[in-house]
PDB file of C-alpha atoms in Angstrom:
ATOM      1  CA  UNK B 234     -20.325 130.118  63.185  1.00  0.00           C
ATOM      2  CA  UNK B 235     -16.844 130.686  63.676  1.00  0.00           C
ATOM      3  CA  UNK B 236     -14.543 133.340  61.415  1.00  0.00           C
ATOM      4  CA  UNK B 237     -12.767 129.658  60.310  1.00  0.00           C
ATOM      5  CA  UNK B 238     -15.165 127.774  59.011  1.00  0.00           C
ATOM      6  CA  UNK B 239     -17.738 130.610  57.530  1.00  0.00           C
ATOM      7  CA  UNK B 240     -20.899 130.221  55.496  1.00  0.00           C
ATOM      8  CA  UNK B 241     -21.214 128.908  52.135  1.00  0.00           C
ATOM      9  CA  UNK B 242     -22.139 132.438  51.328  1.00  0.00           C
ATOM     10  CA  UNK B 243     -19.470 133.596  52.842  1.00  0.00           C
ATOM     11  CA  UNK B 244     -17.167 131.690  50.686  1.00  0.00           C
ATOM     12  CA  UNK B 245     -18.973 132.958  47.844  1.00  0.00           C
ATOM     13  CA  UNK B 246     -18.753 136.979  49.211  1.00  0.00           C
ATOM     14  CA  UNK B 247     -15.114 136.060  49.378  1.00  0.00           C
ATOM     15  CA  UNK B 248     -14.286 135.224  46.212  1.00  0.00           C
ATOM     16  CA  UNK B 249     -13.068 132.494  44.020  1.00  0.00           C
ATOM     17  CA  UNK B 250      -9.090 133.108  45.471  1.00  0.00           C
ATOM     18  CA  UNK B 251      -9.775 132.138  48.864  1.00  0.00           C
ATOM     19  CA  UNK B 252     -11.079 128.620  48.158  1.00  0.00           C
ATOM     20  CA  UNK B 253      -7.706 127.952  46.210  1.00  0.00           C
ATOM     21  CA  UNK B 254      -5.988 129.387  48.896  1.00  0.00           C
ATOM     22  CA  UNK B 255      -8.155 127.281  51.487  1.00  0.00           C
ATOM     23  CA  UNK B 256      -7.301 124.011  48.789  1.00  0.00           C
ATOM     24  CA  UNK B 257      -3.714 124.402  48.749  1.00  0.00           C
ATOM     25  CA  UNK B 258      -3.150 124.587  52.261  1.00  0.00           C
ATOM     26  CA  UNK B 259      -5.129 121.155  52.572  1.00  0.00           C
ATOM     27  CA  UNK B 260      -3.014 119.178  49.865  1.00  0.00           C
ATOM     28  CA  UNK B 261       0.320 121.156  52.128  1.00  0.00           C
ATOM     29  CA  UNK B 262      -1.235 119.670  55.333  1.00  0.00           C
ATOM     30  CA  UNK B 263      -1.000 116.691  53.865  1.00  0.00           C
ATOM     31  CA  UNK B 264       3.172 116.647  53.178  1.00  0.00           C
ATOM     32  CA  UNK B 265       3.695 117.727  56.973  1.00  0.00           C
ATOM     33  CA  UNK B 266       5.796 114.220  57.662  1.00  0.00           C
ATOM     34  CA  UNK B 267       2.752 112.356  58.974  1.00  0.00           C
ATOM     35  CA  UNK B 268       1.565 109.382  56.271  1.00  0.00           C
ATOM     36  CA  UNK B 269      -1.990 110.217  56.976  1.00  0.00           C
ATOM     37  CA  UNK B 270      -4.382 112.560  58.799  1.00  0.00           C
ATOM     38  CA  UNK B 271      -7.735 112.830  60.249  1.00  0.00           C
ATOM     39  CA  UNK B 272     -10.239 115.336  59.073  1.00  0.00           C
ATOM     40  CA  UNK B 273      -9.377 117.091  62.483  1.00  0.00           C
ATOM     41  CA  UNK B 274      -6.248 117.131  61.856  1.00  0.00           C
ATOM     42  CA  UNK B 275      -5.811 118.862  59.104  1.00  0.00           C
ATOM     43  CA  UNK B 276      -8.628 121.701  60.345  1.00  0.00           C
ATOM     44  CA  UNK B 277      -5.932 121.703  62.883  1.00  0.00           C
ATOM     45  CA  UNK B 278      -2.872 122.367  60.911  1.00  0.00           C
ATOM     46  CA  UNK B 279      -4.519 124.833  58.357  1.00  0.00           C
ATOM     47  CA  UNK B 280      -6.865 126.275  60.468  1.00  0.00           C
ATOM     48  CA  UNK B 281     -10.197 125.798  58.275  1.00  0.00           C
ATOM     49  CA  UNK B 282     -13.183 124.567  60.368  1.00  0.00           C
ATOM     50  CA  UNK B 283     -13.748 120.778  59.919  1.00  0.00           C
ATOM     51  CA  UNK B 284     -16.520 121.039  58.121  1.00  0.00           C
ATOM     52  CA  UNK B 285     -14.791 123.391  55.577  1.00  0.00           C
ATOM     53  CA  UNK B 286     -11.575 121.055  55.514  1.00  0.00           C
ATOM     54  CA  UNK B 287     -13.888 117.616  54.975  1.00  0.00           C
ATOM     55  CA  UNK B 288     -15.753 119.939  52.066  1.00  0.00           C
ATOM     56  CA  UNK B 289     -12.390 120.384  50.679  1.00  0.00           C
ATOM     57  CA  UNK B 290     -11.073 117.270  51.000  1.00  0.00           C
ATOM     58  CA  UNK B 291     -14.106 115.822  49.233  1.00  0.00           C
ATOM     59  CA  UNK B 292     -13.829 117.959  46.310  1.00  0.00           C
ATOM     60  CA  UNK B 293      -9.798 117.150  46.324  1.00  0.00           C
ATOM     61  CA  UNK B 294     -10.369 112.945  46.231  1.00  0.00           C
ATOM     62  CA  UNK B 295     -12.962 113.739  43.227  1.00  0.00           C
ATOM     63  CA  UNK B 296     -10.176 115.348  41.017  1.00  0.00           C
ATOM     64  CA  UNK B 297      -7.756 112.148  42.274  1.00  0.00           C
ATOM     65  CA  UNK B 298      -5.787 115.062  44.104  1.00  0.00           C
ATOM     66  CA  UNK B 299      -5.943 113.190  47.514  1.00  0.00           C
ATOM     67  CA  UNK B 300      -7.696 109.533  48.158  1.00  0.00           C
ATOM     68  CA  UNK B 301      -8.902 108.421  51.946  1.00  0.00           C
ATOM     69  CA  UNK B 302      -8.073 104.994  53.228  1.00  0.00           C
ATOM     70  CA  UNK B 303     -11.077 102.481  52.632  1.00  0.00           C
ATOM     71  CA  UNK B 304     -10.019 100.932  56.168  1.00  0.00           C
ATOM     72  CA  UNK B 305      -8.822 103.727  58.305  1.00  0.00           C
ATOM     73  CA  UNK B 306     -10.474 106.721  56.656  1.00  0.00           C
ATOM     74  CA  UNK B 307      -7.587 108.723  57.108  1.00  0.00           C
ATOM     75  CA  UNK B 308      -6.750 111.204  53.974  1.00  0.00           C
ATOM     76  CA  UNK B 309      -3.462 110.870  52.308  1.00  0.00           C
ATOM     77  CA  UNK B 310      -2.036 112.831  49.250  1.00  0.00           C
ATOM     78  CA  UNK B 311      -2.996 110.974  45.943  1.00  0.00           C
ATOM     79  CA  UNK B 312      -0.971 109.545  42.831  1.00  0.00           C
ATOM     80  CA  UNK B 313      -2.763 112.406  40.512  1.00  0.00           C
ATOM     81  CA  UNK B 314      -0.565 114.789  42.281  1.00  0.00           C
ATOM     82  CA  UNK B 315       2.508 113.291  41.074  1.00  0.00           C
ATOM     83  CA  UNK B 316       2.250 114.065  37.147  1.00  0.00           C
ATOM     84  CA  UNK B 317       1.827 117.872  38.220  1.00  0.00           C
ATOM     85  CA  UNK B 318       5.131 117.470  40.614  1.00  0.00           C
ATOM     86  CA  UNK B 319       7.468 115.665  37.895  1.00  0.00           C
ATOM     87  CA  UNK B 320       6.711 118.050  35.070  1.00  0.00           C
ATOM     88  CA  UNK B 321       7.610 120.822  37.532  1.00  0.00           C
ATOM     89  CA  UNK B 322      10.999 119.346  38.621  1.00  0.00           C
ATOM     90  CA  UNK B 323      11.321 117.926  35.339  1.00  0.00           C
ATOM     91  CA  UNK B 324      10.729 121.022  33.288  1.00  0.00           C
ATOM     92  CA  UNK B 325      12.943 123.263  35.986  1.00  0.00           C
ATOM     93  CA  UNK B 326      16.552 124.300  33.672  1.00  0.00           C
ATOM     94  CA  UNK B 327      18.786 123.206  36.854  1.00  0.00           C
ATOM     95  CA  UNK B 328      17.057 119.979  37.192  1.00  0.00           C
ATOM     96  CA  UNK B 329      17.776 119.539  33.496  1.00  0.00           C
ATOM     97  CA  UNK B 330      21.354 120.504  33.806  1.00  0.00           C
ATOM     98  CA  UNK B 331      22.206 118.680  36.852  1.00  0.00           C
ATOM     99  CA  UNK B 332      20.431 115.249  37.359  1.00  0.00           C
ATOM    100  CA  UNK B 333      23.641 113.287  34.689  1.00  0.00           C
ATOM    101  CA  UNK B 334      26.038 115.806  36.880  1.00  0.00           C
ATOM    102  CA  UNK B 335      24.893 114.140  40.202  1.00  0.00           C
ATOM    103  CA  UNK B 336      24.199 110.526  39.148  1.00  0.00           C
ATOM    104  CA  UNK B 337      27.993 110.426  38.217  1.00  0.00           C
ATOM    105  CA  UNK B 338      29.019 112.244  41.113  1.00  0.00           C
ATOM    106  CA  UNK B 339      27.468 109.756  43.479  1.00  0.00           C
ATOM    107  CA  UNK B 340      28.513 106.885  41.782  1.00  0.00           C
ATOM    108  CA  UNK B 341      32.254 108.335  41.124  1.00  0.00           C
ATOM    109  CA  UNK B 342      32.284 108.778  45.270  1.00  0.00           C
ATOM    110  CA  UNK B 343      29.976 106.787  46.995  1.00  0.00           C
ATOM    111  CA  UNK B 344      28.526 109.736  48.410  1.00  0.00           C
ATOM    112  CA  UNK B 345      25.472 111.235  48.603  1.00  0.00           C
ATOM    113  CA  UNK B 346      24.674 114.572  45.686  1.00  0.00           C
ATOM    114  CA  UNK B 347      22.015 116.538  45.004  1.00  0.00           C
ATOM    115  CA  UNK B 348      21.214 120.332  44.006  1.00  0.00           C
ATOM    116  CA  UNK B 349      18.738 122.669  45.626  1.00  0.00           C
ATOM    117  CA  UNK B 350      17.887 126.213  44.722  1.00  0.00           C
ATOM    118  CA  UNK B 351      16.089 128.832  47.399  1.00  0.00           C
ATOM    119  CA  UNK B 352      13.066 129.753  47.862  1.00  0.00           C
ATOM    120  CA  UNK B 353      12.229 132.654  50.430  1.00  0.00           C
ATOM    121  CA  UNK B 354      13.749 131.620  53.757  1.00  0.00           C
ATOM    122  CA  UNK B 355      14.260 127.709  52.973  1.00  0.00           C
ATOM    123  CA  UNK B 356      16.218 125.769  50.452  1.00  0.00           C
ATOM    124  CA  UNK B 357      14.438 122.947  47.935  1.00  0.00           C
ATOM    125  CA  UNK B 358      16.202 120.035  47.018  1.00  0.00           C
ATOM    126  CA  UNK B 359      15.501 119.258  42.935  1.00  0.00           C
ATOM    127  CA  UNK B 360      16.839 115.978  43.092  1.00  0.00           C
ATOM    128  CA  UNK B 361      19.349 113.696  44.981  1.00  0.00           C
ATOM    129  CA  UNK B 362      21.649 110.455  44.447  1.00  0.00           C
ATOM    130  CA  UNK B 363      22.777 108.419  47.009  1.00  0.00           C
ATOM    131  CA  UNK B 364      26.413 106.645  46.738  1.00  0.00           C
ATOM    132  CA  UNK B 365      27.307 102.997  48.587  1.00  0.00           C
ATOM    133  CA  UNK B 366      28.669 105.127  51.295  1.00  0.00           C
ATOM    134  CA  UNK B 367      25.671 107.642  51.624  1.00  0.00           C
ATOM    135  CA  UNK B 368      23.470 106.909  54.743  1.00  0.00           C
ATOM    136  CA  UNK B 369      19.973 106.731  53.525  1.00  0.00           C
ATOM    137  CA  UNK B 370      18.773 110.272  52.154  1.00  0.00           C
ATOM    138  CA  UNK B 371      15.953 111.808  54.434  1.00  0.00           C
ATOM    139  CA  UNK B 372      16.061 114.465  51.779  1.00  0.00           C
ATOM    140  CA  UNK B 373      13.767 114.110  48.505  1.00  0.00           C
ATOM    141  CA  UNK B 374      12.716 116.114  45.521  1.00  0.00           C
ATOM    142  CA  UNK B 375      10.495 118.925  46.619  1.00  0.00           C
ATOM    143  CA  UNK B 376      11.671 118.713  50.840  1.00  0.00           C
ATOM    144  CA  UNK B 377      12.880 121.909  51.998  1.00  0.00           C
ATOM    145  CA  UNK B 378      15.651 122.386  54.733  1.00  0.00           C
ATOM    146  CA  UNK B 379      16.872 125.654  56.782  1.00  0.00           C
ATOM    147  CA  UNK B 380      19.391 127.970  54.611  1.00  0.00           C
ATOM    148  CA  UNK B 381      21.581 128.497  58.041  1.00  0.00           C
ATOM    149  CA  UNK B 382      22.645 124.770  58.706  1.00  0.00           C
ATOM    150  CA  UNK B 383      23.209 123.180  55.595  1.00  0.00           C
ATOM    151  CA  UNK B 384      26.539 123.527  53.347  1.00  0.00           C
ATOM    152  CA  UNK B 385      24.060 123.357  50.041  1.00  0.00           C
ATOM    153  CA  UNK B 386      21.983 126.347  51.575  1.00  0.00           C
ATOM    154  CA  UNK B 387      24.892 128.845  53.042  1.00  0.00           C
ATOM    155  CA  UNK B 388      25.904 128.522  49.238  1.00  0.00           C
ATOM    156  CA  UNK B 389      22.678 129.888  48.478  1.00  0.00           C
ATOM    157  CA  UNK B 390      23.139 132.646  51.174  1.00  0.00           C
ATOM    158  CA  UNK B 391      26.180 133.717  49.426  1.00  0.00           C
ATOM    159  CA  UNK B 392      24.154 135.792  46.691  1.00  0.00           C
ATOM    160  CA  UNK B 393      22.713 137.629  48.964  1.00  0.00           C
ATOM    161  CA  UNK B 394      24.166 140.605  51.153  1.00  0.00           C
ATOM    162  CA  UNK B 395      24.889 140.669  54.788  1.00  0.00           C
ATOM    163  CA  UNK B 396      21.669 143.246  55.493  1.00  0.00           C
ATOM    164  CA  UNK B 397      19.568 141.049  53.052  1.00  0.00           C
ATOM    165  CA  UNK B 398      20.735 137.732  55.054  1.00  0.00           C
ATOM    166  CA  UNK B 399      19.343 139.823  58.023  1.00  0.00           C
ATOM    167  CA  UNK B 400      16.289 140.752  56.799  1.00  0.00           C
ATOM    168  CA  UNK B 401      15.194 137.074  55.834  1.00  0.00           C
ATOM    169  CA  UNK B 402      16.859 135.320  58.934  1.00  0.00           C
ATOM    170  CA  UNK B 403      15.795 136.169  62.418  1.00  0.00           C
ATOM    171  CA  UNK B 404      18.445 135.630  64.755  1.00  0.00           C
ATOM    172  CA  UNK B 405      18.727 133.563  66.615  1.00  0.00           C
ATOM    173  CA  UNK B 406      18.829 131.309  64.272  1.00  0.00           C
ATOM    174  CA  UNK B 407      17.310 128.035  64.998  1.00  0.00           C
ATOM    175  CA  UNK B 408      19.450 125.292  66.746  1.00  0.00           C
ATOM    176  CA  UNK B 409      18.949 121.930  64.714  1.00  0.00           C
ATOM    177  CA  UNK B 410      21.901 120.596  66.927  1.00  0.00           C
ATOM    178  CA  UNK B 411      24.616 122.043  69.231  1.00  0.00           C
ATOM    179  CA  UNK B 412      27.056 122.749  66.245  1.00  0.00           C
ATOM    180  CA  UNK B 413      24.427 124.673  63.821  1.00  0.00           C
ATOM    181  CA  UNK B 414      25.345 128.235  63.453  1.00  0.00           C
ATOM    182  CA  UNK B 415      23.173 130.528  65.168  1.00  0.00           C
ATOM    183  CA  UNK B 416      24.497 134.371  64.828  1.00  0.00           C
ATOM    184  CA  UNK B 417      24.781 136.220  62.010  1.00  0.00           C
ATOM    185  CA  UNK B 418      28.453 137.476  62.596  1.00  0.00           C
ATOM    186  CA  UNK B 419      29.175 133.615  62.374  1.00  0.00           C
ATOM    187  CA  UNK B 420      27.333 133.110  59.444  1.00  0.00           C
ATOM    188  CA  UNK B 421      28.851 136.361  57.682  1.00  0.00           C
ATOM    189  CA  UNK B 422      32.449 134.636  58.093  1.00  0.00           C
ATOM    190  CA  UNK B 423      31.388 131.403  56.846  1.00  0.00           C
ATOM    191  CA  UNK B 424      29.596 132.556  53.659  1.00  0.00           C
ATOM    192  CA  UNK B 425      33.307 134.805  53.723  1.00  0.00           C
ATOM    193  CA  UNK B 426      34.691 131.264  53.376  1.00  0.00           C
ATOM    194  CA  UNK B 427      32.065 130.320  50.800  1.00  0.00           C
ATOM    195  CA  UNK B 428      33.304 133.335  48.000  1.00  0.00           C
ATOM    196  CA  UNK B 429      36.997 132.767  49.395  1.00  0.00           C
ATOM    197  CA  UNK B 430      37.390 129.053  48.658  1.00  0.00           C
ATOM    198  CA  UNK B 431      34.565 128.172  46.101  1.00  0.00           C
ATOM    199  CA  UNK B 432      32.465 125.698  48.575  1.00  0.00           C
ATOM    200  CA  UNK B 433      31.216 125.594  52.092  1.00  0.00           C
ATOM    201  CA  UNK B 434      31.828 122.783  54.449  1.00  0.00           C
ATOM    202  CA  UNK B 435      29.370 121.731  57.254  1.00  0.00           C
ATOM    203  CA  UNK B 436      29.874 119.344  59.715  1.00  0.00           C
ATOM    204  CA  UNK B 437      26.606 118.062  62.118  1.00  0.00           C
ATOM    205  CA  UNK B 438      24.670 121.673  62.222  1.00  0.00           C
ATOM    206  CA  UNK B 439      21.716 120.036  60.245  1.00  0.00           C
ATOM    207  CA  UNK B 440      22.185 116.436  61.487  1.00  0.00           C
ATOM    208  CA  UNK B 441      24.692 114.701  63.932  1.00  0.00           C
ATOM    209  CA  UNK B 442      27.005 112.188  62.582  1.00  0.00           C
ATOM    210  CA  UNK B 443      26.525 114.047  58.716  1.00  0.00           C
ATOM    211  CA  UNK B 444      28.497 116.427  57.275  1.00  0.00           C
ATOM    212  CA  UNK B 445      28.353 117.977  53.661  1.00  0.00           C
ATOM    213  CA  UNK B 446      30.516 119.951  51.431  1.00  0.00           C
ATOM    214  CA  UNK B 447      28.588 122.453  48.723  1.00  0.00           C
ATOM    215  CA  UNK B 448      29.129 124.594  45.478  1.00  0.00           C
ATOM    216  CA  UNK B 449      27.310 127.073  44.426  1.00  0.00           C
ATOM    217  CA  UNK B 450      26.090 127.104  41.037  1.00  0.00           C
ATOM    218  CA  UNK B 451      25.714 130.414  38.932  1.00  0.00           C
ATOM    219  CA  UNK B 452      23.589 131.244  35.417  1.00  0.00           C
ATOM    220  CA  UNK B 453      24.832 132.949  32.140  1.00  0.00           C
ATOM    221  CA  UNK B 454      24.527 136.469  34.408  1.00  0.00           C
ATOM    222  CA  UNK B 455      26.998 135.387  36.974  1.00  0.00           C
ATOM    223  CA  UNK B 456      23.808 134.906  39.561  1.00  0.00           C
ATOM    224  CA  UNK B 457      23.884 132.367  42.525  1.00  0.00           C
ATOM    225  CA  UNK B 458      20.343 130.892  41.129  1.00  0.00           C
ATOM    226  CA  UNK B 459      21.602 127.123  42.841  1.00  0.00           C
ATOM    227  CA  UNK B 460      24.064 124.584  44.774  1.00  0.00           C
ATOM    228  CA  UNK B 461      25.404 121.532  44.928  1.00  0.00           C
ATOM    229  CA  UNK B 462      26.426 119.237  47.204  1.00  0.00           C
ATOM    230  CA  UNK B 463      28.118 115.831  48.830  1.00  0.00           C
ATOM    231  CA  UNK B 464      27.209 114.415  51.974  1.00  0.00           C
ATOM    232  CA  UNK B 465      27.482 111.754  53.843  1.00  0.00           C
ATOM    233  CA  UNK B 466      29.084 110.045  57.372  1.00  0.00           C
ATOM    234  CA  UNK B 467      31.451 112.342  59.260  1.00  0.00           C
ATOM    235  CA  UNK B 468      34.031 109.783  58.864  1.00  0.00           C
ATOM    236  CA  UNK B 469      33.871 110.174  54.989  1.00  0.00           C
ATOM    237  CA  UNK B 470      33.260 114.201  55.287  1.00  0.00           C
ATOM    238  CA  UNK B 471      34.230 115.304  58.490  1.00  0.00           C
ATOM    239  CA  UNK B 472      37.362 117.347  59.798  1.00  0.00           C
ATOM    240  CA  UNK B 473      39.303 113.718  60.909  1.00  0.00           C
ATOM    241  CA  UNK B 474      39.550 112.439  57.818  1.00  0.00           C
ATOM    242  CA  UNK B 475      42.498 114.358  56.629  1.00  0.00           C
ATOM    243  CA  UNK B 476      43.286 117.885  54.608  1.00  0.00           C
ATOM    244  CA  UNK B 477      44.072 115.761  51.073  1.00  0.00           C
ATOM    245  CA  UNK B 478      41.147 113.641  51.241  1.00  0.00           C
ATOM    246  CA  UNK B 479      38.635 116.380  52.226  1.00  0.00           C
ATOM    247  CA  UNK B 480      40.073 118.765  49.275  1.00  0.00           C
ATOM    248  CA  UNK B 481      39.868 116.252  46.963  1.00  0.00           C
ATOM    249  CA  UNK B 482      35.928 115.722  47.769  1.00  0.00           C
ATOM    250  CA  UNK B 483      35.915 119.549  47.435  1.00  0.00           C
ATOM    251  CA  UNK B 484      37.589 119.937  44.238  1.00  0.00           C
ATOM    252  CA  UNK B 485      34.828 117.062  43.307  1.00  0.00           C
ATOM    253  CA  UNK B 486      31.527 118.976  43.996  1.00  0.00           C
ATOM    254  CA  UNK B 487      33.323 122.349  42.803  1.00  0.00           C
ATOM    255  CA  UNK B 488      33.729 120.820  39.136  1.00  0.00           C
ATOM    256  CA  UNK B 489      30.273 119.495  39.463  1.00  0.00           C
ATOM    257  CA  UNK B 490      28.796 122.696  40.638  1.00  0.00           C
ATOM    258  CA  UNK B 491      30.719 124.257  37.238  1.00  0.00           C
ATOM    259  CA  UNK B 492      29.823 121.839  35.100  1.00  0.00           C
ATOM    260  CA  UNK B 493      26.160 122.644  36.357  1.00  0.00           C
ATOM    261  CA  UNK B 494      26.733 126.398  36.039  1.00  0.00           C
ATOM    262  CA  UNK B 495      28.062 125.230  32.212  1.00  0.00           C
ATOM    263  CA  UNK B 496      24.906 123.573  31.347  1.00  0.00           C
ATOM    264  CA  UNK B 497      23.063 127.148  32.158  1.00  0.00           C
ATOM    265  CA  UNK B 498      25.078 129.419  30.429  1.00  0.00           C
ATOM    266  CA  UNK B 499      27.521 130.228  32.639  1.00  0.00           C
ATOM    267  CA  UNK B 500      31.301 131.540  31.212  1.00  0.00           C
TER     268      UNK B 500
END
């Protein structure tokens, strides 16, 4: 039997840590951007033998974690999991302080707002508001996007030290499209930007045709712990549409971002 799919002694030898671990990475499978997956597949993208993944998943649809369809059999992630998830974002303090900041903010420009805060090499969106003029949003509560090639996320970068940057970012950095910054020394001068102006602006590195504009937001220490931002078309956001206009968005998301960093205990 393979090192992937050992023994149930094996699992018992191992202790009661691995088959959480083993769990967890099932439910994750399951948010990987396909609707629903095979047994196989998920052995696939966790690595667990198939007959340790179907255990799983079998123990996982009797706690109403994850339910199979009765047609297809494929496994999807259940309902039950969403209590756990809203308490989370619910019960997180920028959540709290910014969800009224970026309802109005969307609705006062037509854009696109939400907040995310970092965690490790990624940023996670909290929540998000989409304006009349926002394309739909792609990006929901709990979706993670690269730190590098968003507006929101070099924000984020900006509490953290050029040598620190390096140490979590591998250069290259990853290409999303031909405009995404991928060097360091270009990312040190934006971020620059970021603590000389108050926002960062970011025109089709994530995304073409989208551009954003981002604050960061800081706690009663002073801290980066957050960001916030507007997005939307490049017409709306983007370089053509005029110095006055643009600042004016700006000056928008920077007053949101303090009136975030307000609501935590910022000075």
């Amino acid at each position: 039997m393979s090192s992937a799919d050992p023994s149930p002694g094996g699992d018992r030898g191992a202790g009661t840590n691995q088959s959480v671990e083993r769990a967890i990475s099932v439910l994750r499978s399951l948010d990987s951007g396909r609707a629903e997956l095979r047994v196989s597949d998920i052995a696939d993208l966790t690595g667990l033998g198939s007959s340790t993944a179907s255990r799983l998943l079998s123990t996982l649809e009797r706690l109403d974690l994850v339910e199979r369809d009765p047609v297809s059999s494929l496994y999807r992630l259940s309902l039950g999991t969403l209590p756990l998830a809203a308490t989370a974002v619910n019960r997180h303090p920028v959540h709290r302080a910014a969800r009224t900041v970026l309802q109005d903010l969307a609705a006062r420009t037509g854009l696109g707002a939400n907040v995310a805060v970092r965690r490790d090499d990624v940023l996670m969106f909290l929540c998000n508001f989409e304006g009349s003029r926002a394309p739909k949003a792609q990006s929901q509560a709990g979706h993670t996007a690269p730190l590098h090639a968003t507006g929101i996320g070099k924000c984020l970068l900006a509490a953290l030290s050029p040598k620190e940057r390096r140490t979590l970012l591998t250069e290259p950095l990853e290409a999303h499209t031909e405009f995404t910054t991928v060097s360091h020394d270009l990312l040190d001068e934006e971020i620059a930007a970021v603590r000389r102006t108050g926002y960062a602006v970011e025109a089709e590195e994530r995304a073409l045709g989208r551009a954003s504009l981002a604050a960061p937001v800081r706690d009663a220490f002073g801290d980066i712990v957050a960001a916030v931002s507007l997005w939307g078309p490049m017409s709306v956001l983007g370089s053509t549409v005029g110095d006055e206009a643009r600042g004016t968005l700006a000056r928008e998301v920077v007053e949101a971002a303090d009136a975030v960093s307000q609501a935590l205990g910022a000075g």
